[in-house]
PDB file of C-alpha atoms in Angstrom:
ATOM      1  CA  VAL D   1     -23.048  -6.093  11.404  1.00  0.00           C
ATOM      2  CA  GLY D   2     -24.424  -3.133  13.257  1.00  0.00           C
ATOM      3  CA  THR D   3     -24.647   0.385  12.029  1.00  0.00           C
ATOM      4  CA  GLY D   4     -21.517   1.577  13.882  1.00  0.00           C
ATOM      5  CA  SER D   5     -19.470  -1.336  12.554  1.00  0.00           C
ATOM      6  CA  GLN D   6     -20.550  -0.628   9.037  1.00  0.00           C
ATOM      7  CA  ARG D   7     -19.746   3.087   9.472  1.00  0.00           C
ATOM      8  CA  ALA D   8     -16.363   2.253  10.913  1.00  0.00           C
ATOM      9  CA  MET D   9     -15.549  -0.075   8.039  1.00  0.00           C
ATOM     10  CA  SER D  10     -16.731   2.381   5.352  1.00  0.00           C
ATOM     11  CA  SER D  11     -14.601   5.160   6.848  1.00  0.00           C
ATOM     12  CA  MET D  12     -11.558   2.906   6.784  1.00  0.00           C
ATOM     13  CA  SER D  13     -12.142   1.862   3.134  1.00  0.00           C
ATOM     14  CA  SER D  14     -10.717   5.194   1.940  1.00  0.00           C
ATOM     15  CA  LEU D  15      -7.240   4.245   3.173  1.00  0.00           C
ATOM     16  CA  ALA D  16      -5.080   3.318   0.159  1.00  0.00           C
ATOM     17  CA  PRO D  17      -2.190   0.811   0.438  1.00  0.00           C
ATOM     18  CA  LEU D  18       1.008   2.514   1.460  1.00  0.00           C
ATOM     19  CA  SER D  19       4.559   1.799   0.328  1.00  0.00           C
ATOM     20  CA  THR D  20       7.183   1.760   3.028  1.00  0.00           C
ATOM     21  CA  GLU D  21       5.300   4.109   5.257  1.00  0.00           C
ATOM     22  CA  THR D  22       3.652   2.374   8.255  1.00  0.00           C
ATOM     23  CA  LEU D  23       0.005   2.901   8.876  1.00  0.00           C
ATOM     24  CA  ALA D  24       0.799   4.602  12.128  1.00  0.00           C
ATOM     25  CA  ASP D  25       3.026   7.064  10.292  1.00  0.00           C
ATOM     26  CA  ALA D  26       0.281   7.621   7.762  1.00  0.00           C
ATOM     27  CA  GLN D  27      -2.391   8.140  10.363  1.00  0.00           C
ATOM     28  CA  VAL D  28      -0.390  10.800  12.162  1.00  0.00           C
ATOM     29  CA  ARG D  29       0.430  12.512   8.813  1.00  0.00           C
ATOM     30  CA  ALA D  30      -3.136  12.317   7.547  1.00  0.00           C
ATOM     31  CA  LEU D  31      -4.641  13.620  10.763  1.00  0.00           C
ATOM     32  CA  THR D  32      -2.155  16.358  11.168  1.00  0.00           C
ATOM     33  CA  PRO D  33      -4.098  19.607  10.027  1.00  0.00           C
ATOM     34  CA  SER D  34      -2.373  21.842   7.525  1.00  0.00           C
ATOM     35  CA  LYS D  35      -3.733  24.990   9.117  1.00  0.00           C
ATOM     36  CA  LYS D  36      -0.728  25.548  11.399  1.00  0.00           C
ATOM     37  CA  PRO D  37       2.858  25.780  10.466  1.00  0.00           C
ATOM     38  CA  SER D  38       4.050  23.653  13.469  1.00  0.00           C
ATOM     39  CA  HIS D  39       1.777  20.791  14.273  1.00  0.00           C
ATOM     40  CA  THR D  40       1.301  19.204  17.710  1.00  0.00           C
ATOM     41  CA  VAL D  41       0.429  15.603  18.292  1.00  0.00           C
ATOM     42  CA  PRO D  42      -0.061  14.591  21.996  1.00  0.00           C
ATOM     43  CA  LEU D  43      -0.046  11.007  23.024  1.00  0.00           C
ATOM     44  CA  ALA D  44      -2.704  11.972  25.374  1.00  0.00           C
ATOM     45  CA  ILE D  45      -4.024   8.851  26.899  1.00  0.00           C
ATOM     46  CA  GLY D  46      -2.359   6.104  28.797  1.00  0.00           C
ATOM     47  CA  ALA D  47       1.300   5.551  29.326  1.00  0.00           C
ATOM     48  CA  GLY D  48       1.208   1.737  29.012  1.00  0.00           C
ATOM     49  CA  VAL D  49       3.024  -0.715  26.782  1.00  0.00           C
ATOM     50  CA  ILE D  50       1.527   0.343  23.466  1.00  0.00           C
ATOM     51  CA  ALA D  51       2.389   4.013  24.118  1.00  0.00           C
ATOM     52  CA  ALA D  52       5.953   3.422  23.163  1.00  0.00           C
ATOM     53  CA  SER D  53       5.065   2.350  19.704  1.00  0.00           C
ATOM     54  CA  HIS D  54       2.875   5.329  19.246  1.00  0.00           C
ATOM     55  CA  ILE D  55       5.667   7.704  20.470  1.00  0.00           C
ATOM     56  CA  HIS D  56       8.029   6.052  17.952  1.00  0.00           C
ATOM     57  CA  ALA D  57       5.515   6.763  15.099  1.00  0.00           C
ATOM     58  CA  ILE D  58       5.063  10.366  16.162  1.00  0.00           C
ATOM     59  CA  GLU D  59       8.913  10.766  16.254  1.00  0.00           C
ATOM     60  CA  LYS D  60       9.095   9.748  12.582  1.00  0.00           C
ATOM     61  CA  CYS D  61       6.536  12.235  11.399  1.00  0.00           C
ATOM     62  CA  PRO D  62       8.018  15.597  10.271  1.00  0.00           C
ATOM     63  CA  ASP D  63       6.569  18.773  11.754  1.00  0.00           C
ATOM     64  CA  THR D  64       4.846  16.734  14.415  1.00  0.00           C
ATOM     65  CA  ARG D  65       5.749  16.677  18.064  1.00  0.00           C
ATOM     66  CA  LEU D  66       4.522  15.041  21.197  1.00  0.00           C
ATOM     67  CA  VAL D  67       3.469  17.800  23.659  1.00  0.00           C
ATOM     68  CA  ALA D  68       1.719  15.871  26.432  1.00  0.00           C
ATOM     69  CA  ILE D  69       1.330  12.418  27.875  1.00  0.00           C
ATOM     70  CA  TYR D  70      -1.743  11.793  29.977  1.00  0.00           C
ATOM     71  CA  ASP D  71      -2.050   9.106  32.652  1.00  0.00           C
ATOM     72  CA  LYS D  72      -3.873   9.105  35.951  1.00  0.00           C
ATOM     73  CA  ASP D  73      -0.563   7.853  37.369  1.00  0.00           C
ATOM     74  CA  SER D  74       1.906  10.788  37.064  1.00  0.00           C
ATOM     75  CA  ASP D  75       4.886   8.407  37.660  1.00  0.00           C
ATOM     76  CA  ALA D  76       3.904   6.342  34.655  1.00  0.00           C
ATOM     77  CA  ALA D  77       3.391   9.325  32.491  1.00  0.00           C
ATOM     78  CA  GLY D  78       6.688  10.879  33.708  1.00  0.00           C
ATOM     79  CA  LYS D  79       8.547   7.720  32.931  1.00  0.00           C
ATOM     80  CA  ARG D  80       7.158   7.658  29.434  1.00  0.00           C
ATOM     81  CA  VAL D  81       8.289  11.237  28.971  1.00  0.00           C
ATOM     82  CA  ARG D  82      11.778  10.581  30.206  1.00  0.00           C
ATOM     83  CA  GLU D  83      12.136   7.578  27.907  1.00  0.00           C
ATOM     84  CA  SER D  84      10.784   9.434  24.872  1.00  0.00           C
ATOM     85  CA  PRO D  85      12.625  11.600  22.437  1.00  0.00           C
ATOM     86  CA  PHE D  86      10.260  14.471  23.558  1.00  0.00           C
ATOM     87  CA  PRO D  87      11.696  15.633  26.931  1.00  0.00           C
ATOM     88  CA  ASP D  88       9.657  18.746  26.872  1.00  0.00           C
ATOM     89  CA  ALA D  89       6.367  16.895  26.782  1.00  0.00           C
ATOM     90  CA  LYS D  90       4.050  17.714  29.718  1.00  0.00           C
ATOM     91  CA  VAL D  91       2.894  15.129  32.208  1.00  0.00           C
ATOM     92  CA  VAL D  92      -0.772  15.511  32.501  1.00  0.00           C
ATOM     93  CA  THR D  93      -2.997  13.702  35.085  1.00  0.00           C
ATOM     94  CA  ASP D  94      -6.251  15.452  34.436  1.00  0.00           C
ATOM     95  CA  PHE D  95      -7.685  14.683  30.979  1.00  0.00           C
ATOM     96  CA  THR D  96      -9.635  17.958  30.845  1.00  0.00           C
ATOM     97  CA  ASP D  97      -6.294  19.730  30.577  1.00  0.00           C
ATOM     98  CA  ILE D  98      -5.781  17.846  27.234  1.00  0.00           C
ATOM     99  CA  VAL D  99      -9.351  18.629  26.042  1.00  0.00           C
ATOM    100  CA  ASN D 100      -9.022  22.276  26.912  1.00  0.00           C
ATOM    101  CA  ASP D 101      -5.547  22.886  25.413  1.00  0.00           C
ATOM    102  CA  ASP D 102      -6.124  24.712  22.161  1.00  0.00           C
ATOM    103  CA  SER D 103      -2.589  24.091  21.029  1.00  0.00           C
ATOM    104  CA  ILE D 104      -3.246  20.266  20.732  1.00  0.00           C
ATOM    105  CA  ASP D 105      -4.412  19.171  17.266  1.00  0.00           C
ATOM    106  CA  VAL D 106      -4.519  15.410  17.568  1.00  0.00           C
ATOM    107  CA  VAL D 107      -5.171  13.087  20.562  1.00  0.00           C
ATOM    108  CA  ASP D 108      -3.749   9.546  20.389  1.00  0.00           C
ATOM    109  CA  VAL D 109      -5.950   7.241  22.556  1.00  0.00           C
ATOM    110  CA  THR D 110      -3.891   4.382  23.974  1.00  0.00           C
ATOM    111  CA  VAL D 111      -5.841   3.421  27.092  1.00  0.00           C
ATOM    112  CA  PRO D 112      -7.040  -0.196  27.590  1.00  0.00           C
ATOM    113  CA  SER D 113      -9.866  -1.502  25.413  1.00  0.00           C
ATOM    114  CA  GLY D 114     -13.236  -0.639  26.825  1.00  0.00           C
ATOM    115  CA  LEU D 115     -12.178   2.899  27.917  1.00  0.00           C
ATOM    116  CA  HIS D 116     -11.568   4.458  24.418  1.00  0.00           C
ATOM    117  CA  ALA D 117     -14.926   6.255  24.229  1.00  0.00           C
ATOM    118  CA  GLU D 118     -14.531   7.786  27.672  1.00  0.00           C
ATOM    119  CA  PHE D 119     -11.552   9.743  26.319  1.00  0.00           C
ATOM    120  CA  ALA D 120     -12.034   9.824  22.490  1.00  0.00           C
ATOM    121  CA  ALA D 121     -15.517  11.262  22.481  1.00  0.00           C
ATOM    122  CA  PRO D 122     -14.768  14.373  24.636  1.00  0.00           C
ATOM    123  CA  ALA D 123     -11.572  15.014  22.741  1.00  0.00           C
ATOM    124  CA  ALA D 124     -13.440  14.932  19.471  1.00  0.00           C
ATOM    125  CA  ARG D 125     -16.117  17.252  20.789  1.00  0.00           C
ATOM    126  CA  ALA D 126     -13.284  19.658  21.798  1.00  0.00           C
ATOM    127  CA  GLY D 127     -12.148  19.635  18.071  1.00  0.00           C
ATOM    128  CA  LYS D 128      -9.234  17.274  18.414  1.00  0.00           C
ATOM    129  CA  HIS D 129      -8.495  14.760  15.551  1.00  0.00           C
ATOM    130  CA  LEU D 130      -8.278  11.147  16.880  1.00  0.00           C
ATOM    131  CA  ILE D 131      -5.972   8.282  16.471  1.00  0.00           C
ATOM    132  CA  VAL D 132      -7.458   5.358  18.515  1.00  0.00           C
ATOM    133  CA  GLU D 133      -5.747   2.090  19.300  1.00  0.00           C
ATOM    134  CA  LYS D 134      -7.584  -0.971  18.176  1.00  0.00           C
ATOM    135  CA  PRO D 135     -10.214  -2.089  18.848  1.00  0.00           C
ATOM    136  CA  LEU D 136     -12.071   1.246  18.381  1.00  0.00           C
ATOM    137  CA  GLU D 137     -14.214   0.082  21.354  1.00  0.00           C
ATOM    138  CA  ILE D 138     -15.723  -3.129  22.685  1.00  0.00           C
ATOM    139  CA  THR D 139     -19.416  -2.331  22.381  1.00  0.00           C
ATOM    140  CA  LEU D 140     -21.366  -1.075  19.476  1.00  0.00           C
ATOM    141  CA  ASP D 141     -22.827   1.767  21.608  1.00  0.00           C
ATOM    142  CA  ALA D 142     -19.310   2.931  22.484  1.00  0.00           C
ATOM    143  CA  VAL D 143     -18.190   2.717  18.857  1.00  0.00           C
ATOM    144  CA  ASP D 144     -21.198   4.776  17.828  1.00  0.00           C
ATOM    145  CA  ARG D 145     -20.397   7.409  20.549  1.00  0.00           C
ATOM    146  CA  ILE D 146     -16.856   7.871  19.183  1.00  0.00           C
ATOM    147  CA  ILE D 147     -17.974   7.980  15.548  1.00  0.00           C
ATOM    148  CA  ASP D 148     -20.865  10.386  16.302  1.00  0.00           C
ATOM    149  CA  ALA D 149     -18.660  12.752  18.281  1.00  0.00           C
ATOM    150  CA  ALA D 150     -16.082  12.825  15.415  1.00  0.00           C
ATOM    151  CA  ASP D 151     -18.805  13.332  12.776  1.00  0.00           C
ATOM    152  CA  VAL D 152     -20.575  16.128  14.722  1.00  0.00           C
ATOM    153  CA  ALA D 153     -17.270  17.906  15.399  1.00  0.00           C
ATOM    154  CA  GLY D 154     -15.947  17.450  11.892  1.00  0.00           C
ATOM    155  CA  VAL D 155     -12.782  15.908  13.066  1.00  0.00           C
ATOM    156  CA  LYS D 156     -10.808  13.005  11.552  1.00  0.00           C
ATOM    157  CA  LEU D 157     -10.822   9.615  13.203  1.00  0.00           C
ATOM    158  CA  ALA D 158      -8.343   6.777  12.516  1.00  0.00           C
ATOM    159  CA  VAL D 159      -8.138   3.392  14.207  1.00  0.00           C
ATOM    160  CA  SER D 160      -4.626   1.971  14.468  1.00  0.00           C
ATOM    161  CA  PHE D 161      -4.553  -1.112  12.212  1.00  0.00           C
ATOM    162  CA  GLN D 162      -0.871  -0.745  11.395  1.00  0.00           C
ATOM    163  CA  LYS D 163      -0.200  -4.310  10.236  1.00  0.00           C
ATOM    164  CA  ARG D 164      -2.446  -4.190   7.206  1.00  0.00           C
ATOM    165  CA  PHE D 165       0.072  -2.556   5.014  1.00  0.00           C
ATOM    166  CA  MET D 166       3.164  -4.580   6.074  1.00  0.00           C
ATOM    167  CA  PRO D 167       4.756  -6.515   3.211  1.00  0.00           C
ATOM    168  CA  GLY D 168       4.033  -9.991   4.675  1.00  0.00           C
ATOM    169  CA  TYR D 169       0.366  -9.228   5.290  1.00  0.00           C
ATOM    170  CA  CYS D 170       0.023  -7.707   1.781  1.00  0.00           C
ATOM    171  CA  ALA D 171       1.547 -10.753   0.185  1.00  0.00           C
ATOM    172  CA  ALA D 172      -0.837 -13.037   2.090  1.00  0.00           C
ATOM    173  CA  ARG D 173      -3.839 -10.872   0.992  1.00  0.00           C
ATOM    174  CA  ASP D 174      -2.651 -10.928  -2.586  1.00  0.00           C
ATOM    175  CA  ALA D 175      -2.193 -14.708  -2.517  1.00  0.00           C
ATOM    176  CA  VAL D 176      -5.697 -15.255  -1.262  1.00  0.00           C
ATOM    177  CA  GLY D 177      -7.153 -12.588  -3.567  1.00  0.00           C
ATOM    178  CA  SER D 178      -5.429 -14.038  -6.656  1.00  0.00           C
ATOM    179  CA  GLY D 179      -6.765 -17.600  -5.941  1.00  0.00           C
ATOM    180  CA  ARG D 180      -3.191 -19.005  -5.689  1.00  0.00           C
ATOM    181  CA  LEU D 181      -4.270 -20.779  -2.437  1.00  0.00           C
ATOM    182  CA  GLY D 182      -7.489 -22.138  -3.923  1.00  0.00           C
ATOM    183  CA  ALA D 183     -10.898 -21.535  -2.451  1.00  0.00           C
ATOM    184  CA  MET D 184     -10.337 -20.497   1.145  1.00  0.00           C
ATOM    185  CA  VAL D 185     -12.676 -21.999   3.583  1.00  0.00           C
ATOM    186  CA  PHE D 186     -10.704 -21.477   6.779  1.00  0.00           C
ATOM    187  CA  GLY D 187      -7.674 -19.552   7.963  1.00  0.00           C
ATOM    188  CA  ASN D 188      -5.662 -19.307  11.162  1.00  0.00           C
ATOM    189  CA  ALA D 189      -2.707 -17.184  11.985  1.00  0.00           C
ATOM    190  CA  TYR D 190      -0.485 -16.426  14.994  1.00  0.00           C
ATOM    191  CA  VAL D 191       1.421 -13.222  15.118  1.00  0.00           C
ATOM    192  CA  LYS D 192       3.749 -12.576  18.139  1.00  0.00           C
ATOM    193  CA  ASN D 193       3.887  -8.852  18.768  1.00  0.00           C
ATOM    194  CA  PHE D 194       6.078  -8.664  21.911  1.00  0.00           C
TER     195      PHE D 194
END
């Protein structure tokens, strides 16, 4: 395991199991700074399929609102805004507008895998807290760029591993951990998400 992977895992180890709150909810809540009375959380990157799930999580977080959706395709971003419960969210086609917007506290990175560092690192350097869709990145170098940018800027970084606290997954983990299934030598699972 490389340095970045170890660093990413150790930063995630501080997450405690949650009750009925989903991890996505907890990530938004945990990343929302307490310095402002009204917090802003932009879904700032990509208007693709996974964006809808992130918008739903943002909607469920009190004192948090979606203020901008970025996509290089303005029609895709506009469609996401129209379908969202945040009709006042801005459609943004130039990512520097997100980076330079001081009213934005958190950037939620939902672009395809392999592009996360391209957006997360500059957002972190601009002082934005980050929620990044899994995987954090696809190369160790890119993972390190994101983690280093967040460390240097002193911002929080969360990777969206929302399933780990769902009841079924917790039950499976507990069954393996307690030894009820015997000595595990192999495991296989299929989870249909869509």
